Amino acid sequence: MTNNDPDADFTQREDKSAYETNAPVLYQAADGIATITMNRPAFHNVQNSQMTYALDDAFKRAVDDDSVKVIVLCGNGKHFSAGHDIGSPGRDINKPFERKQLWWDHTNKPGAEMLYAREQEVYLGMCRRWRDIPKPTIAMVHGACVAGGLMLAWVCDLIVASDDAFFQDPVVRMGIPGVEYFAHAHELNPRVAKEFLFLGERMGADRAYMMGMVNRVVSRADLESTVYAMSAKIASQPRLGLALTKTVINRVEELQGLRSTMDLAFGYHHFAHAHSQVMGVGSLGGYDAKSMAQANKKDNAG
Ligand code: ZN
């Protein structure tokens, strides 16, 4: 194993990110429906902080606009999202942003504190914040919905997928027990969640539908029309009624243990990152974007 992680030695950390776009998220609103599009197609919409904060701005804009009743989240290009940015030139984990939670800035912190503070803010904190947006959200998923991409789909109220979509969390390979927003055992039956994580295999849209993780599966050609027809129907409902309904069901999931599960998993998640650093292979078990893609390719070839 090689140490590919630029953060293994925090004293040498500096921001070397170079963005390929100034518009990592696109926003459009019409007929009561806001469409928020992840727009890093060259990198399969991997999520860097630039995109995270742009997503947050877009969600805020949709919430603030009284004419918007429903929010659709989708990805530009071949895939919905290939996960967190662990290797594009725009990877910006050492760059400070104006934070939305009250955890302190991570960029100058030593040891495991750096990633812990960062992931409280940009992964767990942001996902919880987006899950509680008081307007219905629909993830329109095509192609890959992997790791960090799953988190973005899971925070949405409904998930509509095209039949070419697949879902996958391969991070156990890095020694990590699943992505930061650990909803696996709530989105899936626990035994299926174990299979999903242990094997790290792709779950096709059809099986995800059977598991109740996805609301509808349609052909790629019908994906947009299906999502917008559902959105139009939802948009005809009263705003407050929708917000109250969403709030109740989100609280039900918390009463079922979602929040506690996630807090517990987040602790283990950071134990795993820290263990990996103690072992001298960086925070990702010695993997980077390239070696993960290679391992994944080999896995899915058979
Ligand atoms: Zn992490």
Short mmCIF file of C-alpha atoms and ligand atoms in Angstrom, two decimals:
data_model
loop_
_atom_site.label_atom_id
_atom_site.label_comp_id
_atom_site.label_asym_id
_atom_site.label_seq_id
_atom_site.Cartn_x
_atom_site.Cartn_y
_atom_site.Cartn_z
CA MET A 1 0.00 0.00 0.00
CA THR A 2 1.16 3.50 -0.71
CA ASN A 3 0.31 6.67 1.03
CA ASN A 4 -1.73 8.65 -1.46
CA ASP A 5 -3.40 10.88 1.02
CA PRO A 6 -2.24 14.50 0.94
CA ASP A 7 -3.55 14.96 4.48
CA ALA A 8 -1.46 12.31 6.16
CA ASP A 9 0.90 15.04 7.31
CA PHE A 10 -1.19 18.03 8.27
CA THR A 11 1.84 20.30 8.56
CA GLN A 12 2.28 20.09 4.80
CA ARG A 13 -1.32 20.73 3.95
CA GLU A 14 -2.13 23.41 1.48
CA ASP A 15 -4.94 23.99 -0.93
CA LYS A 16 -3.90 22.95 -4.42
CA SER A 17 -7.35 22.63 -5.94
CA ALA A 18 -8.02 23.84 -9.46
CA TYR A 19 -11.68 24.04 -10.44
CA GLU A 20 -12.80 22.99 -13.89
CA THR A 21 -15.99 25.07 -13.58
CA ASN A 22 -17.42 28.06 -11.75
CA ALA A 23 -20.88 26.52 -11.92
CA PRO A 24 -20.70 23.12 -10.20
CA VAL A 25 -24.47 23.32 -9.61
CA LEU A 26 -27.17 24.62 -11.97
CA TYR A 27 -30.49 26.02 -10.84
CA GLN A 28 -33.76 26.38 -12.67
CA ALA A 29 -37.29 27.01 -11.45
CA ALA A 30 -40.58 26.83 -13.33
CA ASP A 31 -44.18 25.83 -12.61
CA GLY A 32 -43.58 25.38 -8.90
CA ILE A 33 -40.65 23.01 -9.43
CA ALA A 34 -36.99 23.87 -8.81
CA THR A 35 -34.42 21.70 -10.53
CA ILE A 36 -30.98 21.54 -8.98
CA THR A 37 -28.42 19.91 -11.23
CA MET A 38 -25.00 18.71 -10.16
CA ASN A 39 -22.75 19.94 -12.90
CA ARG A 40 -19.32 18.31 -12.86
CA PRO A 41 -19.99 15.86 -15.71
CA ALA A 42 -16.30 15.50 -16.58
CA PHE A 43 -15.82 13.93 -13.12
CA HIS A 44 -19.18 12.15 -12.90
CA ASN A 45 -20.41 14.79 -10.47
CA VAL A 46 -18.07 13.90 -7.64
CA GLN A 47 -18.81 16.17 -4.73
CA ASN A 48 -16.13 18.65 -3.66
CA SER A 49 -16.73 21.45 -1.18
CA GLN A 50 -17.28 23.90 -4.00
CA MET A 51 -20.24 21.75 -5.09
CA THR A 52 -21.41 21.17 -1.52
CA TYR A 53 -21.77 24.86 -0.78
CA ALA A 54 -23.27 25.53 -4.20
CA LEU A 55 -25.84 22.79 -3.48
CA ASP A 56 -26.62 24.40 -0.15
CA ASP A 57 -27.08 27.81 -1.82
CA ALA A 58 -29.37 26.24 -4.43
CA PHE A 59 -31.50 24.48 -1.79
CA LYS A 60 -31.74 27.74 0.17
CA ARG A 61 -32.82 29.57 -2.97
CA ALA A 62 -35.55 27.00 -3.60
CA VAL A 63 -36.73 27.20 0.01
CA ASP A 64 -36.82 31.02 -0.09
CA ASP A 65 -38.82 31.12 -3.32
CA ASP A 66 -42.49 30.88 -2.34
CA SER A 67 -43.42 29.83 -5.86
CA VAL A 68 -41.31 26.68 -5.53
CA LYS A 69 -43.20 23.73 -4.07
CA VAL A 70 -40.99 20.80 -5.01
CA ILE A 71 -37.25 20.39 -5.53
CA VAL A 72 -35.73 17.93 -8.00
CA LEU A 73 -32.06 16.96 -7.59
CA CYS A 74 -30.29 15.43 -10.57
CA GLY A 75 -26.91 15.03 -12.23
CA ASN A 76 -25.62 16.34 -15.54
CA GLY A 77 -23.82 13.87 -17.82
CA LYS A 78 -23.57 10.10 -17.67
CA HIS A 79 -24.18 9.64 -13.96
CA PHE A 80 -26.08 11.01 -10.99
CA SER A 81 -22.98 11.06 -8.77
CA ALA A 82 -19.86 8.96 -8.34
CA GLY A 83 -19.48 10.08 -4.71
CA HIS A 84 -17.19 12.37 -2.81
CA ASP A 85 -14.30 13.97 -4.60
CA ILE A 86 -11.23 11.99 -3.60
CA GLY A 87 -9.11 12.72 -6.65
CA SER A 88 -10.22 15.32 -9.21
CA PRO A 89 -8.15 18.49 -9.73
CA GLY A 90 -11.01 20.31 -7.96
CA ARG A 91 -10.60 18.34 -4.75
CA ASP A 92 -10.59 21.17 -2.24
CA ILE A 93 -10.57 19.60 1.22
CA ASN A 94 -7.86 21.99 2.43
CA LYS A 95 -9.76 25.07 1.39
CA PRO A 96 -11.78 26.97 4.00
CA PHE A 97 -15.41 27.87 3.18
CA GLU A 98 -17.97 29.89 5.09
CA ARG A 99 -19.47 27.12 7.18
CA LYS A 100 -23.15 26.40 7.79
CA GLN A 101 -22.77 24.47 11.07
CA LEU A 102 -21.06 25.55 14.26
CA TRP A 103 -18.10 23.21 14.09
CA TRP A 104 -14.86 25.15 13.77
CA ASP A 105 -12.74 25.39 10.65
CA HIS A 106 -11.01 22.08 9.93
CA THR A 107 -8.25 23.23 7.62
CA ASN A 108 -5.64 24.06 10.26
CA LYS A 109 -6.42 21.26 12.71
CA PRO A 110 -4.03 18.43 13.57
CA GLY A 111 -4.49 14.68 13.44
CA ALA A 112 -7.93 13.13 13.34
CA GLU A 113 -9.55 16.41 14.40
CA MET A 114 -9.17 17.73 10.87
CA LEU A 115 -11.35 15.14 9.15
CA TYR A 116 -13.76 14.88 12.06
CA ALA A 117 -14.52 18.60 12.02
CA ARG A 118 -14.64 18.64 8.23
CA GLU A 119 -17.04 15.73 7.89
CA GLN A 120 -19.29 17.04 10.67
CA GLU A 121 -19.76 20.08 8.47
CA VAL A 122 -19.73 19.01 4.84
CA TYR A 123 -21.05 15.45 5.02
CA LEU A 124 -23.11 14.62 8.09
CA GLY A 125 -24.15 18.19 8.90
CA MET A 126 -25.04 19.17 5.35
CA CYS A 127 -26.93 15.94 4.69
CA ARG A 128 -29.02 16.33 7.83
CA ARG A 129 -29.67 19.95 6.93
CA TRP A 130 -30.82 19.02 3.42
CA ARG A 131 -32.94 16.12 4.64
CA ASP A 132 -34.92 18.59 6.74
CA ILE A 133 -35.60 21.07 3.93
CA PRO A 134 -39.28 21.88 4.50
CA LYS A 135 -40.23 21.25 0.87
CA PRO A 136 -40.50 17.83 -0.80
CA THR A 137 -37.34 16.78 -2.62
CA ILE A 138 -37.02 14.16 -5.36
CA ALA A 139 -33.75 12.56 -6.44
CA MET A 140 -33.85 11.81 -10.17
CA VAL A 141 -31.19 9.14 -10.47
CA HIS A 142 -29.57 7.79 -13.62
CA GLY A 143 -26.31 5.89 -14.02
CA ALA A 144 -24.04 5.67 -10.99
CA CYS A 145 -25.20 6.62 -7.53
CA VAL A 146 -22.16 5.64 -5.53
CA ALA A 147 -21.00 6.26 -1.93
CA GLY A 148 -21.33 10.03 -1.35
CA GLY A 149 -23.84 10.00 -4.22
CA LEU A 150 -26.03 7.67 -2.17
CA MET A 151 -26.05 10.24 0.62
CA LEU A 152 -27.45 12.85 -1.75
CA ALA A 153 -30.17 10.51 -3.01
CA TRP A 154 -31.02 9.28 0.49
CA VAL A 155 -31.59 12.77 1.91
CA CYS A 156 -34.29 13.30 -0.70
CA ASP A 157 -37.87 12.36 0.13
CA LEU A 158 -38.46 10.36 -3.02
CA ILE A 159 -36.06 8.58 -5.33
CA VAL A 160 -37.02 7.92 -8.94
CA ALA A 161 -34.48 5.97 -10.95
CA SER A 162 -34.00 5.01 -14.56
CA ASP A 163 -33.53 1.30 -15.19
CA ASP A 164 -29.82 1.88 -15.93
CA ALA A 165 -29.21 3.36 -12.47
CA PHE A 166 -27.20 1.50 -9.86
CA PHE A 167 -26.42 2.07 -6.21
CA GLN A 168 -23.20 1.11 -4.49
CA ASP A 169 -21.15 1.81 -1.37
CA PRO A 170 -17.68 0.35 -1.86
CA VAL A 171 -15.93 2.13 1.03
CA VAL A 172 -15.54 -0.97 3.23
CA ARG A 173 -12.58 -1.67 0.94
CA MET A 174 -10.93 1.36 2.55
CA GLY A 175 -11.61 -0.13 5.99
CA ILE A 176 -14.48 2.28 6.58
CA PRO A 177 -17.93 1.08 7.73
CA GLY A 178 -19.98 2.83 5.04
CA VAL A 179 -20.35 6.48 4.05
CA GLU A 180 -20.73 9.25 6.63
CA TYR A 181 -24.51 9.53 6.38
CA PHE A 182 -25.14 5.98 7.52
CA ALA A 183 -28.72 5.25 6.46
CA HIS A 184 -27.89 1.84 4.96
CA ALA A 185 -29.65 -0.26 7.58
CA HIS A 186 -32.73 1.96 7.39
CA GLU A 187 -32.87 2.24 3.62
CA LEU A 188 -32.37 -1.51 3.31
CA ASN A 189 -33.30 -4.54 5.33
CA PRO A 190 -30.33 -5.07 7.74
CA ARG A 191 -29.29 -8.36 6.12
CA VAL A 192 -29.39 -6.78 2.69
CA ALA A 193 -27.48 -3.78 4.06
CA LYS A 194 -24.74 -6.16 5.23
CA GLU A 195 -24.56 -7.76 1.80
CA PHE A 196 -24.54 -4.32 0.18
CA LEU A 197 -21.58 -3.23 2.33
CA PHE A 198 -19.62 -6.49 2.73
CA LEU A 199 -19.58 -7.20 -0.99
CA GLY A 200 -19.61 -3.58 -2.10
CA GLU A 201 -21.42 -4.62 -5.26
CA ARG A 202 -23.68 -2.58 -7.43
CA MET A 203 -27.37 -2.83 -6.66
CA GLY A 204 -29.46 -2.32 -9.77
CA ALA A 205 -32.48 -0.04 -9.77
CA ASP A 206 -34.87 -3.00 -9.90
CA ARG A 207 -33.55 -4.55 -6.72
CA ALA A 208 -33.39 -1.15 -5.02
CA TYR A 209 -37.07 -0.78 -5.95
CA MET A 210 -37.89 -4.20 -4.48
CA MET A 211 -36.11 -3.18 -1.26
CA GLY A 212 -38.28 -0.06 -1.03
CA MET A 213 -35.26 2.21 -1.42
CA VAL A 214 -36.53 3.63 -4.71
CA ASN A 215 -40.07 4.82 -5.40
CA ARG A 216 -40.24 4.16 -9.13
CA VAL A 217 -38.06 2.70 -11.84
CA VAL A 218 -38.68 3.78 -15.41
CA SER A 219 -36.81 3.76 -18.69
CA ARG A 220 -34.21 6.44 -19.20
CA ALA A 221 -36.45 8.02 -21.84
CA ASP A 222 -39.30 8.31 -19.34
CA LEU A 223 -37.25 9.47 -16.35
CA GLU A 224 -37.76 13.22 -16.65
CA SER A 225 -41.42 13.05 -17.63
CA THR A 226 -42.15 10.71 -14.70
CA VAL A 227 -40.35 12.92 -12.19
CA TYR A 228 -41.96 16.11 -13.45
CA ALA A 229 -45.45 14.55 -13.53
CA MET A 230 -45.00 13.46 -9.90
CA SER A 231 -43.60 16.89 -9.03
CA ALA A 232 -46.55 18.68 -10.65
CA LYS A 233 -48.97 16.59 -8.64
CA ILE A 234 -47.10 17.31 -5.40
CA ALA A 235 -46.88 21.01 -6.32
CA SER A 236 -50.70 21.17 -6.32
CA GLN A 237 -50.77 20.32 -2.61
CA PRO A 238 -50.66 23.03 0.06
CA ARG A 239 -47.16 24.11 1.07
CA LEU A 240 -47.62 23.85 4.82
CA GLY A 241 -49.41 20.51 4.55
CA LEU A 242 -46.45 19.10 2.66
CA ALA A 243 -43.96 20.54 5.16
CA LEU A 244 -45.86 19.12 8.13
CA THR A 245 -46.21 15.70 6.51
CA LYS A 246 -42.53 15.59 5.71
CA THR A 247 -41.59 16.66 9.23
CA VAL A 248 -43.70 13.94 10.82
CA ILE A 249 -42.28 11.18 8.66
CA ASN A 250 -38.71 12.41 9.16
CA ARG A 251 -39.29 12.32 12.91
CA VAL A 252 -40.72 8.79 12.61
CA GLU A 253 -37.44 7.69 11.03
CA GLU A 254 -35.58 9.31 13.90
CA LEU A 255 -37.81 7.55 16.45
CA GLN A 256 -36.95 4.33 14.61
CA GLY A 257 -33.34 5.07 15.40
CA LEU A 258 -32.02 6.69 12.23
CA ARG A 259 -30.33 9.58 14.02
CA SER A 260 -28.76 7.44 16.76
CA THR A 261 -27.59 4.86 14.21
CA MET A 262 -25.94 7.61 12.25
CA ASP A 263 -24.24 9.14 15.29
CA LEU A 264 -22.92 5.72 16.26
CA ALA A 265 -21.74 4.95 12.74
CA PHE A 266 -20.09 8.37 12.43
CA GLY A 267 -17.95 7.58 15.47
CA TYR A 268 -16.85 4.25 13.99
CA HIS A 269 -16.35 5.93 10.64
CA HIS A 270 -13.86 8.32 12.22
CA PHE A 271 -12.20 5.62 14.23
CA ALA A 272 -11.59 3.95 10.84
CA HIS A 273 -10.18 7.12 9.26
CA ALA A 274 -7.92 7.63 12.31
CA HIS A 275 -6.83 3.97 12.38
CA SER A 276 -5.86 4.22 8.75
CA GLN A 277 -3.78 7.31 9.49
CA VAL A 278 -2.10 5.63 12.46
CA MET A 279 -1.23 2.76 10.12
CA GLY A 280 0.53 5.31 7.93
CA VAL A 281 -1.60 4.90 4.80
CA GLY A 282 -3.62 8.12 4.90
CA SER A 283 -7.26 8.34 5.87
CA LEU A 284 -8.62 6.15 3.07
CA GLY A 285 -6.94 2.82 3.77
CA GLY A 286 -4.22 3.49 1.22
CA TYR A 287 -6.68 4.02 -1.61
CA ASP A 288 -7.28 7.01 -3.82
CA ALA A 289 -9.74 7.72 -6.63
CA LYS A 290 -7.65 5.84 -9.18
CA SER A 291 -6.98 2.68 -7.18
CA MET A 292 -10.61 2.57 -6.01
CA ALA A 293 -11.79 2.81 -9.63
CA GLN A 294 -9.36 0.05 -10.63
CA ALA A 295 -10.47 -2.26 -7.81
CA ASN A 296 -14.08 -1.55 -8.64
CA LYS A 297 -13.57 -2.29 -12.30
CA LYS A 298 -11.91 -5.60 -11.49
CA ASP A 299 -14.75 -6.46 -9.11
CA ASN A 300 -17.49 -5.69 -11.55
CA ALA A 301 -15.78 -7.38 -14.51
CA GLY A 302 -16.78 -10.84 -13.36
ZN ZN B 1 -15.21 10.06 5.91
#
